[in-house]
Coordinates of C-alpha atoms and ligand atoms in Angstrom, one line a residue:
M1 CA 7.6 -6.0 23.5
A2 CA 9.5 -5.3 20.2
T3 CA 10.6 -1.9 18.9
C4 CA 9.3 -1.4 15.3
L5 CA 10.4 1.3 12.9
V6 CA 7.7 2.1 10.3
T7 CA 8.9 4.2 7.3
G8 CA 5.9 5.9 5.7
G9 CA 4.1 5.6 9.1
A10 CA 2.0 8.8 8.6
G11 CA 0.5 7.6 5.3
F12 CA -2.6 5.6 4.7
L13 CA -1.3 2.1 5.4
G14 CA 1.5 3.1 7.5
S15 CA -0.8 4.8 10.2
H16 CA -2.9 1.6 10.4
M17 CA 0.4 -0.4 10.8
C18 CA 1.5 1.9 13.5
E19 CA -1.8 1.7 15.3
E20 CA -2.0 -2.1 15.1
L21 CA 1.7 -2.6 16.3
L22 CA 0.9 -0.3 19.3
R23 CA -2.3 -2.2 20.0
R24 CA -0.2 -5.4 20.1
G25 CA 2.0 -3.8 22.9
H26 CA 5.0 -2.9 20.7
R27 CA 7.0 0.4 20.7
V28 CA 6.7 2.2 17.3
I29 CA 9.1 4.7 15.7
C30 CA 7.4 6.3 12.7
V31 CA 9.8 7.7 10.0
D32 CA 7.9 10.0 7.6
N33 CA 8.7 13.4 5.9
L34 CA 4.9 13.9 5.2
E35 CA 5.4 14.1 1.5
T36 CA 2.1 12.3 0.9
G37 CA 1.2 11.6 4.4
S38 CA -0.2 13.7 7.2
L39 CA 0.2 14.3 10.9
R40 CA -3.7 14.0 11.1
N41 CA -3.2 10.3 10.4
I42 CA -1.1 9.9 13.6
A43 CA -2.6 12.6 15.8
H44 CA -4.5 9.9 17.8
L45 CA -1.3 7.8 18.5
R46 CA 0.2 10.3 21.1
Q47 CA 1.6 8.1 23.7
P48 CA 5.0 7.3 25.2
E49 CA 5.4 4.2 23.1
F50 CA 5.1 6.2 19.8
T51 CA 7.6 8.6 18.3
H52 CA 7.5 10.4 14.9
L53 CA 10.7 11.4 13.3
N54 CA 10.3 13.8 10.3
I55 CA 13.2 12.3 8.1
D56 CA 13.5 12.2 4.3
I57 CA 14.8 8.6 3.8
I58 CA 16.2 9.6 0.4
E59 CA 19.2 11.0 2.5
P60 CA 21.2 8.7 4.7
Y61 CA 19.7 8.4 8.2
F62 CA 20.3 6.7 11.5
V63 CA 18.2 5.9 14.5
D64 CA 20.3 5.4 17.6
E65 CA 18.3 2.9 19.6
P66 CA 17.8 -0.8 19.3
I67 CA 15.2 -1.8 16.6
D68 CA 13.7 -5.3 16.2
F69 CA 11.5 -4.9 13.1
V70 CA 11.7 -2.5 10.1
Y71 CA 8.4 -2.0 8.1
H72 CA 9.5 -0.1 5.0
L73 CA 6.3 1.4 3.6
A74 CA 7.5 4.9 2.5
S75 CA 6.8 5.6 -1.1
P76 CA 4.3 7.7 -3.1
A77 CA 1.7 5.1 -4.0
S78 CA -1.2 6.6 -5.9
P79 CA -0.9 7.4 -9.6
I80 CA -1.7 11.1 -8.9
D81 CA 1.3 11.3 -6.5
Y82 CA 3.9 9.3 -8.4
L83 CA 3.1 11.1 -11.7
R84 CA 3.6 14.4 -9.8
L85 CA 6.8 13.1 -8.2
P86 CA 8.5 10.7 -10.7
L87 CA 12.1 11.2 -9.7
H88 CA 11.2 11.3 -5.9
T89 CA 9.4 8.0 -6.4
L90 CA 12.5 6.4 -8.0
K91 CA 14.8 7.8 -5.4
V92 CA 12.6 6.6 -2.5
G93 CA 12.5 3.1 -4.1
S94 CA 16.3 3.1 -4.7
Y95 CA 18.2 5.3 -2.2
G96 CA 15.4 5.2 0.5
T97 CA 15.3 1.4 0.4
H98 CA 19.1 1.3 0.5
H99 CA 19.3 3.5 3.6
T100 CA 16.5 1.6 5.3
L101 CA 18.1 -1.9 4.6
G102 CA 21.4 -0.5 5.9
L103 CA 19.6 0.5 9.1
A104 CA 18.0 -2.9 9.4
K105 CA 21.4 -4.5 8.9
H106 CA 23.1 -2.4 11.5
H107 CA 20.4 -3.2 14.1
R108 CA 20.2 -6.8 13.0
A109 CA 16.4 -6.1 12.6
R110 CA 14.0 -8.1 10.6
F111 CA 13.1 -6.0 7.4
L112 CA 9.8 -6.0 5.5
L113 CA 9.5 -4.3 2.1
A114 CA 6.1 -3.1 1.1
S115 CA 6.1 -4.0 -2.6
T116 CA 3.1 -4.0 -4.9
S117 CA 1.0 -6.0 -7.4
E118 CA 2.3 -3.4 -9.9
V119 CA 5.5 -5.4 -10.3
Y120 CA 3.2 -7.7 -12.4
G121 CA 2.4 -4.7 -14.8
D122 CA -0.4 -5.5 -17.2
P123 CA -0.3 -9.3 -16.5
Q124 CA -0.5 -11.9 -19.1
V125 CA -1.2 -14.6 -16.4
H126 CA -4.4 -14.5 -14.3
P127 CA -4.7 -14.7 -11.2
Q128 CA -1.1 -13.6 -10.5
P129 CA 1.1 -16.0 -8.4
E130 CA 4.4 -14.7 -7.0
T131 CA 6.3 -17.0 -9.5
Y132 CA 5.0 -14.7 -12.4
W133 CA 7.8 -12.2 -13.5
G134 CA 5.4 -9.5 -14.8
H135 CA 4.8 -7.5 -18.0
V136 CA 6.0 -3.9 -17.2
N137 CA 6.6 -1.0 -19.5
P138 CA 9.7 0.6 -18.0
I139 CA 9.4 3.9 -19.9
G140 CA 5.7 4.5 -19.6
P141 CA 4.2 6.9 -17.1
R142 CA 3.7 4.2 -14.5
G143 CA 7.3 2.9 -14.9
V144 CA 8.7 5.2 -12.2
Y145 CA 6.6 3.3 -9.6
D146 CA 6.6 -0.2 -11.0
E147 CA 10.4 -0.2 -11.7
A148 CA 11.2 1.5 -8.3
K149 CA 9.4 -1.3 -6.6
R150 CA 11.0 -4.0 -8.8
Y151 CA 14.4 -2.5 -8.1
A152 CA 13.6 -2.3 -4.4
E153 CA 12.8 -6.1 -4.4
A154 CA 16.1 -6.9 -6.2
L155 CA 17.9 -4.8 -3.6
T156 CA 16.1 -6.5 -0.7
M157 CA 17.0 -9.9 -2.0
A158 CA 20.6 -8.9 -2.5
Y159 CA 20.9 -7.6 1.1
H160 CA 19.6 -10.9 2.1
T161 CA 21.8 -13.2 0.1
Q162 CA 24.9 -11.1 0.2
Q163 CA 24.7 -9.4 3.5
G164 CA 22.6 -11.8 5.5
V165 CA 19.9 -9.3 6.4
D166 CA 16.7 -11.1 7.6
T167 CA 14.3 -9.8 4.9
S168 CA 10.7 -10.3 3.7
M169 CA 8.6 -8.8 0.9
V170 CA 4.9 -8.3 0.7
R171 CA 3.2 -7.7 -2.8
I172 CA 0.3 -5.6 -1.7
F173 CA -2.9 -5.6 -4.0
N174 CA -5.3 -2.7 -4.0
T175 CA -6.2 -1.9 -0.4
Y176 CA -8.8 0.6 0.9
G177 CA -10.2 1.8 4.2
P178 CA -10.4 4.9 6.4
R179 CA -7.7 7.7 5.9
M180 CA -7.4 7.2 2.2
R181 CA -7.2 10.8 0.8
P182 CA -10.5 11.7 -1.0
H183 CA -8.5 13.3 -3.9
D184 CA -5.7 10.7 -4.2
G185 CA -7.1 9.5 -7.5
R186 CA -7.6 5.9 -6.5
A187 CA -10.9 4.2 -7.4
I188 CA -12.5 3.7 -4.0
P189 CA -12.0 7.1 -2.4
T190 CA -12.9 8.8 -5.8
F191 CA -16.1 6.9 -6.2
L192 CA -17.2 7.2 -2.6
R193 CA -16.4 11.0 -2.7
Q194 CA -18.5 11.4 -5.9
A195 CA -21.3 9.2 -4.6
L196 CA -21.5 11.1 -1.2
Q197 CA -21.8 14.3 -3.2
D198 CA -24.3 13.0 -5.7
R199 CA -21.8 13.9 -8.4
P200 CA -21.2 11.9 -11.6
I201 CA -19.1 8.7 -10.9
T202 CA -16.1 8.7 -13.3
V203 CA -15.2 5.3 -14.5
F204 CA -12.2 4.8 -16.9
G205 CA -12.7 3.1 -20.3
E206 CA -15.8 1.0 -20.4
G207 CA -15.2 -0.1 -16.7
K208 CA -14.6 -3.7 -17.7
Q209 CA -11.1 -3.8 -16.3
T210 CA -10.9 -5.7 -13.0
R211 CA -9.4 -5.1 -9.6
S212 CA -9.5 -7.0 -6.3
F213 CA -9.9 -4.9 -3.2
C214 CA -8.7 -5.7 0.3
Y215 CA -9.9 -3.9 3.5
V216 CA -7.0 -2.5 5.4
D217 CA -7.4 -4.5 8.5
D218 CA -7.0 -7.7 6.6
L219 CA -3.9 -6.5 4.9
I220 CA -2.1 -5.2 8.0
R221 CA -2.8 -8.6 9.8
G222 CA -1.3 -10.4 6.8
I223 CA 1.8 -8.1 6.7
I224 CA 2.5 -8.6 10.4
A225 CA 2.3 -12.3 10.1
L226 CA 4.7 -12.3 7.1
A227 CA 7.2 -10.0 8.9
E228 CA 7.2 -12.4 11.9
S229 CA 7.3 -15.6 9.7
G230 CA 11.1 -15.7 8.7
F231 CA 10.1 -16.2 5.0
H232 CA 12.2 -14.4 2.4
E233 CA 10.5 -14.8 -1.0
P234 CA 7.7 -12.4 -2.0
V235 CA 4.2 -13.1 -0.8
N236 CA 1.0 -11.7 -2.3
I237 CA -1.4 -10.2 0.2
G238 CA -4.7 -9.1 -1.2
N239 CA -8.3 -10.0 -1.5
P240 CA -8.9 -12.4 -4.5
D241 CA -12.6 -11.4 -5.0
E242 CA -12.5 -9.8 -8.3
F243 CA -14.8 -7.0 -9.5
T244 CA -15.0 -4.8 -12.7
L245 CA -14.6 -1.1 -12.1
L246 CA -18.2 -0.7 -13.2
E247 CA -19.4 -3.2 -10.5
L248 CA -17.4 -1.3 -7.9
A249 CA -19.0 2.0 -9.0
E250 CA -22.5 0.5 -8.8
M251 CA -21.7 -0.8 -5.3
C252 CA -20.4 2.6 -4.1
V253 CA -23.7 4.2 -5.3
E254 CA -25.7 1.5 -3.5
V255 CA -23.9 1.6 -0.1
T256 CA -24.0 5.4 0.0
G257 CA -27.6 5.6 -1.2
S258 CA -26.5 8.0 -3.8
R259 CA -28.4 9.6 -6.7
S260 CA -25.1 9.8 -8.8
E261 CA -25.0 8.6 -12.4
I262 CA -22.0 6.8 -13.9
V263 CA -20.1 8.4 -16.6
F264 CA -17.1 7.1 -18.7
E265 CA -13.7 8.7 -19.2
A266 CA -10.7 7.9 -21.3
L267 CA -8.5 5.0 -20.0
P268 CA -5.1 6.0 -18.7
T269 CA -1.9 4.9 -20.4
D270 CA -0.9 1.3 -19.5
D271 CA -3.8 0.8 -17.2
P272 CA -3.7 -2.9 -16.3
Q273 CA -6.8 -4.9 -17.6
V274 CA -6.9 -7.4 -14.8
R275 CA -5.6 -7.8 -11.3
Q276 CA -6.3 -10.6 -9.0
P277 CA -3.9 -12.2 -6.4
D278 CA -3.2 -15.9 -6.2
I279 CA -3.0 -16.1 -2.3
T280 CA -2.1 -19.8 -2.1
R281 CA 1.3 -18.9 -0.6
A282 CA -0.1 -16.7 2.0
K283 CA -2.7 -19.2 3.0
D284 CA -0.2 -22.2 3.2
L285 CA 2.6 -20.3 4.8
L286 CA 0.8 -17.9 7.1
G287 CA -2.6 -19.4 7.4
W288 CA -3.8 -15.9 6.3
S289 CA -6.9 -15.1 4.1
P290 CA -9.0 -12.0 4.0
Q291 CA -12.2 -12.0 6.1
I292 CA -13.9 -8.7 5.1
A293 CA -16.0 -8.7 1.9
L294 CA -16.1 -5.6 -0.3
R295 CA -19.6 -4.4 0.6
E296 CA -18.8 -4.8 4.4
G297 CA -15.5 -3.0 3.9
L298 CA -17.0 -0.1 2.1
Q299 CA -19.6 0.3 4.9
K300 CA -16.8 0.2 7.5
T301 CA -14.9 2.8 5.6
I302 CA -17.9 5.2 5.3
E303 CA -18.7 4.6 9.0
L304 CA -15.2 5.2 10.3
A305 CA -14.0 7.8 7.9
G306 CA -17.2 9.8 8.2
T307 CA -18.5 12.0 5.2
E308 CA -15.9 14.7 6.1
G309 CA -13.0 12.3 5.8
L310 CA -14.2 11.0 2.5
V311 CA -15.2 14.2 0.9
G312 CA -12.3 16.4 2.2
A313 CA -10.9 19.5 0.8
R314 CA -9.2 19.6 -2.6
R315 CA -5.3 19.7 -2.0
Ligands
LIG401 P1 0.6 6.9 1.3 O1 1.1 7.9 0.2 O2 -0.6 7.2 2.0 O3 1.9 6.7 2.3 C1 3.2 6.8 2.0 C2 3.9 7.5 3.1 O4 5.4 7.6 2.8 C3 3.5 8.9 3.2 O5 3.2 9.2 4.7 C4 4.6 9.7 2.8 O6 4.8 11.0 3.5 C5 5.8 8.8 3.1 N1 7.0 9.2 2.3 C6 7.1 9.3 0.9 N2 8.3 9.6 0.6 C7 9.0 9.7 1.7 C8 10.4 10.0 2.0 N3 11.3 10.3 1.0 N4 10.9 9.9 3.2 C9 10.0 9.6 4.3 N5 8.7 9.3 4.1 C10 8.3 9.4 2.9 O7 0.6 5.5 0.5 P2 0.0 4.0 1.0 O8 -1.2 3.8 0.2 O9 -0.2 4.2 2.5 O10 1.1 3.1 0.6 C11 2.2 2.6 1.5 C12 3.0 1.6 0.9 O11 2.3 0.5 0.5 C13 3.8 2.2 -0.3 O12 5.1 1.6 -0.3 C14 3.0 1.6 -1.4 O13 3.8 1.4 -2.6 C15 2.5 0.2 -1.0 N6 1.3 -0.2 -1.6 C16 0.1 0.3 -1.3 C17 -1.1 -0.1 -1.9 C18 -2.5 0.4 -1.6 O14 -3.5 0.0 -2.1 N7 -2.6 1.4 -0.8 C19 -1.0 -1.1 -3.0 C20 0.3 -1.6 -3.2 C21 1.4 -1.2 -2.5

C-alpha cells in the first residue's frame, strides 16, 4: 500500500483519481481548497484510508507524514473558471506547482504533473505528438491557462534535472464523465444539459472545429500507469477518435433522445481549430490505449451522473 497525495482531489478528475487509488488499496490524502471542486465529489469516499485537507496550494504547505506519490491536479481547468480567475490560475501553475514539487522533493515521492493539450495551443501539426512545441498566444484570454501549464512543465523538468526529483508529466486531452459540472462551459456537459432539457444546443462557429474526447476511466488508468512508470518526458493521454463539435452535438441529441435543435454562436477568441493526440508514446511505453468509445462513454455518463447531476443548478 502506498500513500498518495492528490492536489485538486475534490475536482472532476481528482475525485476519480482518489476513488481509483483507494480501490487499488492505497491511502489517499486529498489537498483541495474547493475553489472549483466540491465536497459532494468526495462525500462517498469517507473511510479511514482517505483524508481531505482544505489547503490553498498557492501558499507554502507541508504534510507531516510519509508520501510515496504526488498527483498534482489542482488548477482551474474549464475556460469559464480560468477566465474568471486569471491570476489565480497563473499562481496555481507557478507557486502551487513550486510548493507541491518541494513537498515531493522533501518526501522523495514520485511526482506527476497534470498538464494539458492546451500547451500545443492552436496546433499547426496534426495529430499532436509530444515533440511538437506548440503555437500559443501568451497574451490572449486563454494564455493564463496555457502558459501556466507550460511554466509548470518547465518547473517540473527543472526539479528533475537540477534537484533529482522523480517527476512525470501527462498532457491530458479533453476528458469527460460523471461529476463534470453542468455549467462549467465545456462542450460535453453543456450539450448534455441542453439536450436533457430539450433546449437549443449551442455550437460555437460552424461546429467544424474538432476535438478528441476521452472517457474519465480510460484517462485515470493511463495517468496511474505513467506515474508508476519512471518516465520523465511528457506523455499524451487522450482518445485519438476525432469528432467535429457538430458531430458531438448530434450524438448528444441522439443518446438523450432529445428534441433539441442545434444553433450556432460566435467562436471564442483563440479557439483551437483541431485537437487530436498522437498516443504512440503512451502505447509503446505504457501499453495504454483507450477502450471506451464516445457513444458508450456518453451513455455511461448519463447513466452514472443521472439527469440531476447533468442538469444541476446554475452556480
Ligand atoms: P476541476 O476544476 O474539476 O478540478 C480542479 C481542482 O483543483 C478543484 O477541485 C479545485 O478546487 C482545486 N484547486 C484549484 N485551485 C486550488 C488551490 N489554489 N489550492 C488547492 N486546490 C485548488 O478540473 P478538472 O477538469 O478535474 O482538471 C484537473 C486537472 O487536469 C487540472 O490541472 C487541469 O488543468 C487538467 N486537465 C483537465 C482536462 C479535462 O478535460 N478535464 C484536460 C486537460 C487538463
